[in-house]
Coordinates of C-alpha atoms and ligand atoms in Angstrom, one line a residue:
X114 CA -66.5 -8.6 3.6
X115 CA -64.5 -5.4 3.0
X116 CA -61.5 -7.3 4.5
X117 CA -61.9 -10.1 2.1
X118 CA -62.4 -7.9 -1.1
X119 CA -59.5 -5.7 -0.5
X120 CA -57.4 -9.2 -0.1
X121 CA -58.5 -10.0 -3.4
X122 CA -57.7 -6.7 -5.3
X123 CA -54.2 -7.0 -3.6
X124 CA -54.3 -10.5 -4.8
X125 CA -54.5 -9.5 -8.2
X126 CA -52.0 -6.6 -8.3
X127 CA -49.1 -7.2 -10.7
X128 CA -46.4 -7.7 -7.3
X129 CA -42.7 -8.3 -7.6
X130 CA -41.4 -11.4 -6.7
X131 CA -39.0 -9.4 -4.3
X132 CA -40.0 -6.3 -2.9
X133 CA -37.3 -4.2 -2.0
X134 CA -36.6 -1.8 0.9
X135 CA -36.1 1.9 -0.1
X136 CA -32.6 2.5 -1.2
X137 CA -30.5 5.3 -0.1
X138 CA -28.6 7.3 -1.7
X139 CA -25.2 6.2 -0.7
X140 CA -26.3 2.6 -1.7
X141 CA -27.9 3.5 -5.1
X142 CA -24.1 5.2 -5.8
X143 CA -22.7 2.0 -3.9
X144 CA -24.4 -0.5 -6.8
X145 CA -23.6 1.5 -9.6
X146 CA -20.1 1.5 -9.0
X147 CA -20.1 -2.0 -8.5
X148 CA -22.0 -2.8 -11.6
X149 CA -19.5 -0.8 -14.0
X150 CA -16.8 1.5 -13.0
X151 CA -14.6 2.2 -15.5
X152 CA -12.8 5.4 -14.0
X153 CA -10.3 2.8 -11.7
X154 CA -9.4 0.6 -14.1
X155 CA -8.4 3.2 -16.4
X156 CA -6.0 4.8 -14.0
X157 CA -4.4 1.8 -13.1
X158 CA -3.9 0.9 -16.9
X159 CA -3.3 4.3 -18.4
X160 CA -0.7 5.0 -15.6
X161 CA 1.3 1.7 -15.6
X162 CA 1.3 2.0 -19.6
X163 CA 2.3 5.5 -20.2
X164 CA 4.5 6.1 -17.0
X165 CA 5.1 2.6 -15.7
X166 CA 7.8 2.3 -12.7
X167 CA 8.0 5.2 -10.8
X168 CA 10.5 5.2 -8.5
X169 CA 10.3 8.0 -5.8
X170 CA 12.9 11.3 -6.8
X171 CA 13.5 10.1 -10.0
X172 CA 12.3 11.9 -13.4
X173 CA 9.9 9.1 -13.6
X174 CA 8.2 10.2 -10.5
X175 CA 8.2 13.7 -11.8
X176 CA 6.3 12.4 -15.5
X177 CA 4.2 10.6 -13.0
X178 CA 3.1 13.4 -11.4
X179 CA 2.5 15.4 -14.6
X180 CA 0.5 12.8 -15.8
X181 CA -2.1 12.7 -12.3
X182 CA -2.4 16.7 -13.0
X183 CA -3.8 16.4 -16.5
X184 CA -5.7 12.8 -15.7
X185 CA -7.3 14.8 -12.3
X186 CA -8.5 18.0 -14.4
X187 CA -9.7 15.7 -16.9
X188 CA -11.5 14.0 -14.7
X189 CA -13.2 17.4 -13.4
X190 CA -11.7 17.9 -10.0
X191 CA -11.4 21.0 -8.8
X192 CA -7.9 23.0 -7.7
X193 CA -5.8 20.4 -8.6
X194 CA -2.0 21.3 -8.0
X195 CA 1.2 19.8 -7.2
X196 CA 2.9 20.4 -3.7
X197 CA 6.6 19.5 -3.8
X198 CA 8.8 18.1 -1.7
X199 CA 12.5 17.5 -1.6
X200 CA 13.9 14.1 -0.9
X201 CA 17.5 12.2 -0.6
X202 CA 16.9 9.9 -4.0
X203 CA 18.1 6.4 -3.8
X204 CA 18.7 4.4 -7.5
X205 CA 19.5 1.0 -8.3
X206 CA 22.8 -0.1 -9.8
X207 CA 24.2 -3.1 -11.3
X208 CA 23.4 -6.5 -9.4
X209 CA 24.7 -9.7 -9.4
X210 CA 25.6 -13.2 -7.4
X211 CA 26.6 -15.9 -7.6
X212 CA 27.8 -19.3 -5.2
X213 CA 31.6 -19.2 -6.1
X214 CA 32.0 -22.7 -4.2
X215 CA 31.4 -25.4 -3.1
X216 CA 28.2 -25.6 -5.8
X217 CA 29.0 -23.0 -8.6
X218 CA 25.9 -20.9 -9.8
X219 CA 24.2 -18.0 -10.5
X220 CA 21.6 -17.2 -8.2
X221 CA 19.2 -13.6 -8.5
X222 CA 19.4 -10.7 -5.8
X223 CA 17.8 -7.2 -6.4
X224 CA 19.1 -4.1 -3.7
X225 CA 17.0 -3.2 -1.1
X226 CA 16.3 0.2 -1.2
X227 CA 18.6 2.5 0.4
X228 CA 21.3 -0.1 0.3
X229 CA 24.8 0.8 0.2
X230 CA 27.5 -0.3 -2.6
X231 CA 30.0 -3.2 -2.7
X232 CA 32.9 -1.9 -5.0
X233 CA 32.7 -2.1 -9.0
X234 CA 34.2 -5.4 -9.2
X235 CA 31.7 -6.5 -6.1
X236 CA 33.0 -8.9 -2.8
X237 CA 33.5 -12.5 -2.5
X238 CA 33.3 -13.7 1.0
X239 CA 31.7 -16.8 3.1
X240 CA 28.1 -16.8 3.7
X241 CA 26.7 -17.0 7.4
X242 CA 23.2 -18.0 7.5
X243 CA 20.8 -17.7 10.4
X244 CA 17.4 -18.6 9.9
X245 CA 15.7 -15.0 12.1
X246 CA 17.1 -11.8 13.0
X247 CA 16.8 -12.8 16.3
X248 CA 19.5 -15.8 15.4
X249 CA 21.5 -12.3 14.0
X250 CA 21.1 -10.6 16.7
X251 CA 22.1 -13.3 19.1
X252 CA 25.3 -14.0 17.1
X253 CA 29.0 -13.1 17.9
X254 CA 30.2 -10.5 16.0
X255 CA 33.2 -12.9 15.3
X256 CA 30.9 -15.0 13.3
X257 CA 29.5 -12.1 11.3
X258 CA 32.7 -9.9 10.4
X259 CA 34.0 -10.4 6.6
X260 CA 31.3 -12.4 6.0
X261 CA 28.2 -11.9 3.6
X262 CA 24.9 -12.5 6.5
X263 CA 21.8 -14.4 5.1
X264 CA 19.1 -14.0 7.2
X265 CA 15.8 -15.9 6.6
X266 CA 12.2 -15.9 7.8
X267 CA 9.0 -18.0 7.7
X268 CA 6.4 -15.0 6.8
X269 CA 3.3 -17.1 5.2
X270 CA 0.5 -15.5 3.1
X271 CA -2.7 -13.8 5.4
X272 CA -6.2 -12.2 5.2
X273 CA -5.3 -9.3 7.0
X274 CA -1.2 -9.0 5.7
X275 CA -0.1 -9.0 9.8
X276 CA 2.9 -11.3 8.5
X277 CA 4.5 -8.1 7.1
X278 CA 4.8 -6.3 9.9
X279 CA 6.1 -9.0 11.9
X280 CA 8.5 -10.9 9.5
X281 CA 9.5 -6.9 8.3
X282 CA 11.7 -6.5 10.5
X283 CA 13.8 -8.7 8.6
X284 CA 14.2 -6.2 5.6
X285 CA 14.1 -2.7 7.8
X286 CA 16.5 -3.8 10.4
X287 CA 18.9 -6.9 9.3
X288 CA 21.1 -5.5 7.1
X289 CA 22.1 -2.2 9.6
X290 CA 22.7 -5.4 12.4
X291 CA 24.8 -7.3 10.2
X292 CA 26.6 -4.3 9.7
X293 CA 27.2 -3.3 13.1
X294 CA 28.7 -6.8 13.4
X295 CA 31.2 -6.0 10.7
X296 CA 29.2 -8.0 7.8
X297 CA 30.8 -6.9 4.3
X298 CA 27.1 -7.3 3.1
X299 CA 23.5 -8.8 4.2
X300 CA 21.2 -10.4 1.7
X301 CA 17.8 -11.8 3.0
X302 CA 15.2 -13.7 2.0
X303 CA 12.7 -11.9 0.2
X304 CA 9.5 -10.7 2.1
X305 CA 7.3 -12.9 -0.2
X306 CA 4.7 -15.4 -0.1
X307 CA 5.7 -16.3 -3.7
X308 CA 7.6 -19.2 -5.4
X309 CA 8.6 -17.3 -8.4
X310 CA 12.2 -16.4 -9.6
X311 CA 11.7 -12.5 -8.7
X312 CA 13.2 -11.2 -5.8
X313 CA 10.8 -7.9 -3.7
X314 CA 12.6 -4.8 -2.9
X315 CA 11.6 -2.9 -0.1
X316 CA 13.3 0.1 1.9
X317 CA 15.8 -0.8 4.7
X318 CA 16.7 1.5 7.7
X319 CA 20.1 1.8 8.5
X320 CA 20.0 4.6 11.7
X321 CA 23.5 6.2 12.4
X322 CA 24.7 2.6 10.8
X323 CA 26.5 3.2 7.5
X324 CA 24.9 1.7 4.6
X325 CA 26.6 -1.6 3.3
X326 CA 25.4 -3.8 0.3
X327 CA 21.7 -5.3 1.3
X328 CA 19.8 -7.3 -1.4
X329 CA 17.0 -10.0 -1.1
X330 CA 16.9 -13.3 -3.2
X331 CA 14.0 -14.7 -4.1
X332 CA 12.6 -17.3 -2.4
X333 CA 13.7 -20.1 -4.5
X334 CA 17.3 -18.8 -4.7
X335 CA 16.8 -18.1 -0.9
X336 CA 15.5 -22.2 -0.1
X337 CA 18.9 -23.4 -2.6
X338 CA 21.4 -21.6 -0.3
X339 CA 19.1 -22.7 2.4
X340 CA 20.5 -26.1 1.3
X341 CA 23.7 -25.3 0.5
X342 CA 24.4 -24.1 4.0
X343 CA 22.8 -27.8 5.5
X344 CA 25.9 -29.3 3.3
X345 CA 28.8 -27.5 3.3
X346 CA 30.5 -24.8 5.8
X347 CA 32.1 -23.0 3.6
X348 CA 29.6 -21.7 0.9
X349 CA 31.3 -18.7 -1.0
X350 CA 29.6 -16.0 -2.8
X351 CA 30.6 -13.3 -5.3
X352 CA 28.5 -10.7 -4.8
X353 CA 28.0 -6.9 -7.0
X354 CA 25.1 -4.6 -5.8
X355 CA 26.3 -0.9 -6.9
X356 CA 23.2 1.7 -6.3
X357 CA 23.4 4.8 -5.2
X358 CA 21.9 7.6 -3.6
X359 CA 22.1 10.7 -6.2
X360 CA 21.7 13.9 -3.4
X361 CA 19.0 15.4 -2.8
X362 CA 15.7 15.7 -5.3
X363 CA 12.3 16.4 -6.0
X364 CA 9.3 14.6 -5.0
X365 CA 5.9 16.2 -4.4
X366 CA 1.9 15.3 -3.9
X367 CA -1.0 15.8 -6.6
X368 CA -4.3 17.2 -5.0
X369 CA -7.5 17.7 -6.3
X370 CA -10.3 18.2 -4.7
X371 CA -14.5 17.7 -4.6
X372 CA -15.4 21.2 -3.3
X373 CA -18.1 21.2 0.0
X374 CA -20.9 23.0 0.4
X375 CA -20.5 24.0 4.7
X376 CA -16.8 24.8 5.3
X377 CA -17.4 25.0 9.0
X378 CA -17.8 20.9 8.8
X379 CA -14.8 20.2 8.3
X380 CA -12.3 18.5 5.2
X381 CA -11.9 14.5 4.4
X382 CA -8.4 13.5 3.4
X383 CA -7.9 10.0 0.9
X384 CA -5.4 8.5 -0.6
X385 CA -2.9 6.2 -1.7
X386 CA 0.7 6.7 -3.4
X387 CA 1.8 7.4 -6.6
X388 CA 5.7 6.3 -6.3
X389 CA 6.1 2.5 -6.9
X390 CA 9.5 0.4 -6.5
X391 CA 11.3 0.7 -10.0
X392 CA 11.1 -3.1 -10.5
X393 CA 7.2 -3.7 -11.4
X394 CA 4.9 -0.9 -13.1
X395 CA 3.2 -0.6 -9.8
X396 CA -0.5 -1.5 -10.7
X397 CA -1.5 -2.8 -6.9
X398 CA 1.2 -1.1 -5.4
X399 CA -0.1 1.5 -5.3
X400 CA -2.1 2.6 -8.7
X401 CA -5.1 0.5 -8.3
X402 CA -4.8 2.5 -4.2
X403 CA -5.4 6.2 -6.3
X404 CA -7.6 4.7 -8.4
X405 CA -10.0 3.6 -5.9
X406 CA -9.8 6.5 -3.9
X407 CA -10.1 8.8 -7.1
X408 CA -13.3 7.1 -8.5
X409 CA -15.2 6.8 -5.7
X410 CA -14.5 10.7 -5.2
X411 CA -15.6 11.6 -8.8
X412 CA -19.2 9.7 -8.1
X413 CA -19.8 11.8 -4.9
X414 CA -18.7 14.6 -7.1
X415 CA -21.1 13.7 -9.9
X416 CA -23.8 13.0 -7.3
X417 CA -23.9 16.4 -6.6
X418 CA -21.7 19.2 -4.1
X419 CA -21.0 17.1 -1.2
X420 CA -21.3 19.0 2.4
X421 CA -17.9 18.3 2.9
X422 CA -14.6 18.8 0.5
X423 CA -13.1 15.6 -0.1
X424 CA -9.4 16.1 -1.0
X425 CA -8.0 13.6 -2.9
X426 CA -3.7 13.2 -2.1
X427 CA -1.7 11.0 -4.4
X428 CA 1.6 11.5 -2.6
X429 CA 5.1 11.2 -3.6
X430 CA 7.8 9.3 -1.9
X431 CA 5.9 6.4 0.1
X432 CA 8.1 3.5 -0.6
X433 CA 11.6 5.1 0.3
X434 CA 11.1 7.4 3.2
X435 CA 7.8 9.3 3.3
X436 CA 9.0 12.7 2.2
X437 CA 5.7 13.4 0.4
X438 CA 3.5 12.8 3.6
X439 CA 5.8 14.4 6.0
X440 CA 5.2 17.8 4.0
X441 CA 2.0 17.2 3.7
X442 CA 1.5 17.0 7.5
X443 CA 3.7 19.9 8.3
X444 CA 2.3 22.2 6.0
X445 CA -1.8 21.2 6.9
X446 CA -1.7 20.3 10.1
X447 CA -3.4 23.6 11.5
X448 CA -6.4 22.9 9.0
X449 CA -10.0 21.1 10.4
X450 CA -9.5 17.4 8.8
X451 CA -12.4 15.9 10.3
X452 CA -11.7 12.7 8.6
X453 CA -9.3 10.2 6.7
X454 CA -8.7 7.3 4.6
X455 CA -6.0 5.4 2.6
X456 CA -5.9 2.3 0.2
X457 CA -2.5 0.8 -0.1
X458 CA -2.8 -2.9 0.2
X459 CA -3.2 -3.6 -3.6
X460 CA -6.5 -4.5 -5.7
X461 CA -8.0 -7.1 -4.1
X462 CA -11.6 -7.3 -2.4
X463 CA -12.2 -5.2 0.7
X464 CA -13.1 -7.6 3.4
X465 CA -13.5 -5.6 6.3
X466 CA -14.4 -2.3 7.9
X467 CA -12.8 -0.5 10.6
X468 CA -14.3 2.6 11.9
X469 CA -12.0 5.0 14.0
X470 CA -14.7 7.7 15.0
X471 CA -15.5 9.1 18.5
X472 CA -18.2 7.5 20.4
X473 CA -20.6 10.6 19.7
X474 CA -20.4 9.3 15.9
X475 CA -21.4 5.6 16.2
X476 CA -24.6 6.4 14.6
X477 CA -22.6 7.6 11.6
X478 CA -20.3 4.4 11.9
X479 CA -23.1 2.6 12.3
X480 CA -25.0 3.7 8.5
X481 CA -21.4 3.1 7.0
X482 CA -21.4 -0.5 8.5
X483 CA -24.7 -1.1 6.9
X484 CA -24.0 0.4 3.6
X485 CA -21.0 -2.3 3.5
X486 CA -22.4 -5.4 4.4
X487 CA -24.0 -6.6 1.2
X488 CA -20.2 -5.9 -0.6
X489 CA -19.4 -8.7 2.2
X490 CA -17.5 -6.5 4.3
X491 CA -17.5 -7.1 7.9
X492 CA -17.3 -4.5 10.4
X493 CA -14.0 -5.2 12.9
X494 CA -12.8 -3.6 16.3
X495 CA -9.0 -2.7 16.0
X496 CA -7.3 0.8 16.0
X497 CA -7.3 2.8 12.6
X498 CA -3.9 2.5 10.9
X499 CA -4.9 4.9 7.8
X500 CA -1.9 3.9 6.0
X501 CA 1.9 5.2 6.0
X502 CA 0.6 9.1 4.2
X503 CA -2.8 9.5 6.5
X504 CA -1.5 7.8 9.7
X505 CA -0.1 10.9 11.3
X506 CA -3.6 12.3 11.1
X507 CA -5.7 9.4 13.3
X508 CA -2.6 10.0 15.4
X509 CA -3.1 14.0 15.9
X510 CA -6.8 13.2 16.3
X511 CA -8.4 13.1 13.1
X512 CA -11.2 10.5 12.8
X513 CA -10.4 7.7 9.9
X514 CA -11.5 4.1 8.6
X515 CA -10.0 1.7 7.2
X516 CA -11.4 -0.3 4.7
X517 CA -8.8 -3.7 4.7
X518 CA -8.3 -5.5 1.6
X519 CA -8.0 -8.9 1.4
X520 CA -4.1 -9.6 1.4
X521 CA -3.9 -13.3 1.0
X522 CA -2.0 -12.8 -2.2
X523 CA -0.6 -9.1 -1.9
X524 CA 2.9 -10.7 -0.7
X525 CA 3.2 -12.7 -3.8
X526 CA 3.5 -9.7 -6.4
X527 CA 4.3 -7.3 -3.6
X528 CA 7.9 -4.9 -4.6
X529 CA 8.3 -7.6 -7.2
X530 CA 8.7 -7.4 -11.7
X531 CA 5.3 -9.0 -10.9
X532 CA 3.3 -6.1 -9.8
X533 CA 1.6 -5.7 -13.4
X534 CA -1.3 -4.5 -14.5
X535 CA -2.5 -7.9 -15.0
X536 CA -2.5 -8.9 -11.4
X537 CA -5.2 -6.7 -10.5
X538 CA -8.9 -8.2 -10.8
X539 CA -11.6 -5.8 -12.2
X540 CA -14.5 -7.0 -10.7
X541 CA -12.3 -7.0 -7.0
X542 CA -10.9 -3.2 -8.3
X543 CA -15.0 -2.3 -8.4
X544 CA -16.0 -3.8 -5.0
X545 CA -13.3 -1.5 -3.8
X546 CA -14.3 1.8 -5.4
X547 CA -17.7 0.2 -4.5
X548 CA -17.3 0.7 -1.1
X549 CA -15.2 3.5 -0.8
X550 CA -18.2 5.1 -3.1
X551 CA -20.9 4.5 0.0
X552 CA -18.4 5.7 2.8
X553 CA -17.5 8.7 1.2
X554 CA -20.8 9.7 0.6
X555 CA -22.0 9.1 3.9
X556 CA -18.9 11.0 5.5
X557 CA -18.9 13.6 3.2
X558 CA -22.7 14.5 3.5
X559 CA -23.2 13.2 7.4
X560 CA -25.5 16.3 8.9
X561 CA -24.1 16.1 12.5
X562 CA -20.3 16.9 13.4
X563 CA -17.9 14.8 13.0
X564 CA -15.8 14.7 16.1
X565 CA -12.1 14.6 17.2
X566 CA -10.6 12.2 19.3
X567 CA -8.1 11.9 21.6
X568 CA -4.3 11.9 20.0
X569 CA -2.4 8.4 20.5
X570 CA 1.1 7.6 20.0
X571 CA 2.3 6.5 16.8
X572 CA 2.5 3.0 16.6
X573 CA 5.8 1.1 16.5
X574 CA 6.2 -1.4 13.1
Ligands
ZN722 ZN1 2.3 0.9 -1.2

């Protein structure tokens, strides 16, 4: 009877359609970002508008960095400074080329950065073409010398970006083996999964080589010579690319911080860069990576004082050498960083979560994993990269994550004029400070230890 009564009063009781589970709160934070940050998007617009390109050493990187110190205070961070660095600063002169013969015509070309100089008046030479560095690097130098290389590739667009790192090679390393062979310059394909006219800059490494002229057309202009080659063996170009490295400069990192409550447990490190390639404003590369980093801080902030400080590093000098994260390492490196993180893969929607904890912290893993899923982020086996500023940390030990964005169409705007604030997505900007909102929180306020692991080699690009 009893049983049959108390059915009934439940019957009658006003129910939600949907009951829900209790909500932590590390999802509650989650949610809310999702539903309306506004601190990200502001970054990325306020910094692309009122500094714009900021290319690493130059007095635009210094405004840049001005600019992070009054937008951090303003924001409420704590001990926010600049750290400086000094760097050898590379800038871009004039550049032009064009197909002298057989079919006369203009074609673009932008310097790679660190490139050296033809003279004033540029070179005209023949062009060799080989369609891999491999081809290069198989080639007599008999074919090379007094000529201007081309050197193509066939990186298509990816989830995870891996074409990068394998087609790179063709920006970081072509040009110094063409000039070993006695090439008078080396222009390349762009690394780009794009068909517009714009070609993407990009450091090259030249060793003990010294520097010759090294541009990359775009890949239209890149496809034409392509053709050119297929029809005639004697394709001249005339070719000007005049940068220059100005001597030695300042860079430096902006830090703030979201003070902890238990400095025995240790700090977080995240980040992203503020230098961008001069060419674009550098909204996804990397402004939308500070700005996700930076809001998802200020909402553990706001939540309340964190166990942990989360120290937020917008570092100078990632695109041409890595001065900013080198002094970073060298100057912290004695101090407990249990802990970090990087986003610099553009704007786009984290699809996928890779935890790089020690097998004591799987439980912690574990609630982050969870936390993610309903953004639609998987969680993936694969060794924590933590970007080009945080890598040296996973490698001395540190635990890290990384949270990979989805990079199908990174490589079309990537070191392009086309890295614009209108490129990046809002709703895909707040999935991102989304997540990065429930993983810091959890890190930041996990009660157990989090533990070290083993140092690994750095990996090889
Ligand atoms: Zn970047």
């Amino acid at each position: 009877m009893k049983k049959t009564l108390g059915r009934l009063a439940l019957s009658l009781l006003p129910l939600p359609l949907l009951a829900a589970a209790p909500v932590s709160t590390a999802e509650k934070m989650r949610d809310e970002a999702l539903a309306g940050d506004k601190v990200a998007w502001d970054i990325v617009e306020d910094l692309t508008t009122e500094v714009g390109p900021r290319l690493a050493g130059t007095e635009a990187e210094e405004r840049a960095r001005q600019w992070a110190v009054k937008r951090l205070k303003a924001l409420g961070f704590h001990n926010v400074h600049i750290e400086d660095a000094t760097m050898a600063t590379w800038v871009r002169g004039a550049e032009t080329a064009e197909i002298v013969s057989p079919f006369p015509q203009r074609i673009v070309v932008a310097a790679l950065g660190g490139s050296g100089a033809t003279p004033p008046q540029g070179v005209t030479a023949q062009v060799v073409g080989f369609d891999s560095i491999d081809a290069l690097r198989a080639a007599p130098a008999e074919a090379v010398k007094g000529r201007i290389v081309f050197v193509s590739h066939a990186m298509q667009p990816n989830q995870d970006g891996s074409g990068y790192g394998y087609y790179g090679a063709v920006r970081r390393s072509a040009p110094a083996v063409g000039a070993q062979k006695g090439a008078v310059a080396v222009i390349i394909r762009s690394l780009g999964t794009d068909y517009h006219r714009n070609p993407h800059t990009g450091l090259t490494n030249w060793g003990a080589v010294t520097p010759i002229a090294a541009g990359a057309l775009p890949i239209p202009d890149a496809e034409n010579l392509e053709r050119m080659l297929k029809r005639s063996h004697n394709v001249t170009m005339h070719l000007i690319l005049t940068p220059r490295f100005v001597g030695n400069t300042a860079t430096g990192n902006v830090i703030a911080e979201v003070p902890g409550t238990d400095p025995s447990a240790g700090t977080i490190l995240v980040g992203g860069h503020l230098d961008s390639w001069d060419l674009g404003t550098g909204a996804i590369d990397d402004a939308s990576g500070v700005a996700i980093v930076t809001a998802a801080a200020r909402r553990v902030m706001e939540a309340g004082r964190p166990r942990r400080t989360v120290r937020i590093i917008w570092f100078g000098d990632e695109e041409t050498g890595g001065a900013g994260s080198r002094a970073y390492f060298a100057a912290h490196r004695q101090e407990n960083v249990v802990f970090v993180a990087e986003s610099d893969f553009g704007a786009d929607r984290v699809w996928r979560f890779v935890p790089g904890f020690a097998e004591a912290n799987k439980p912690l893993a574990d609630r982050i994993a969870e936390a993610l899923f309903p953004l639609g982020i998987n969680r993936a086996a694969g060794e924590v990269e933590a970007g080009a500023d945080l890598g040296a940390w996973v490698q001395a030990g540190s635990a890290g994550a990384d949270l990979g964005q989805d990079g199908t169409r990174y490589f079309d705007y990537h070191h392009t004029p086309d890295d614009t604030l209108d490129k990046v997505d809002p709703a895909q900007l707040r999935q991102n400070v989304a997540a990065w909102t429930a993983m810091l929180s959890l890190v930041a306020n996990a009660p157990e230890s989090i533990a070290k692991l083993p140092p690994r080699p750095a990996r090889r690009q």
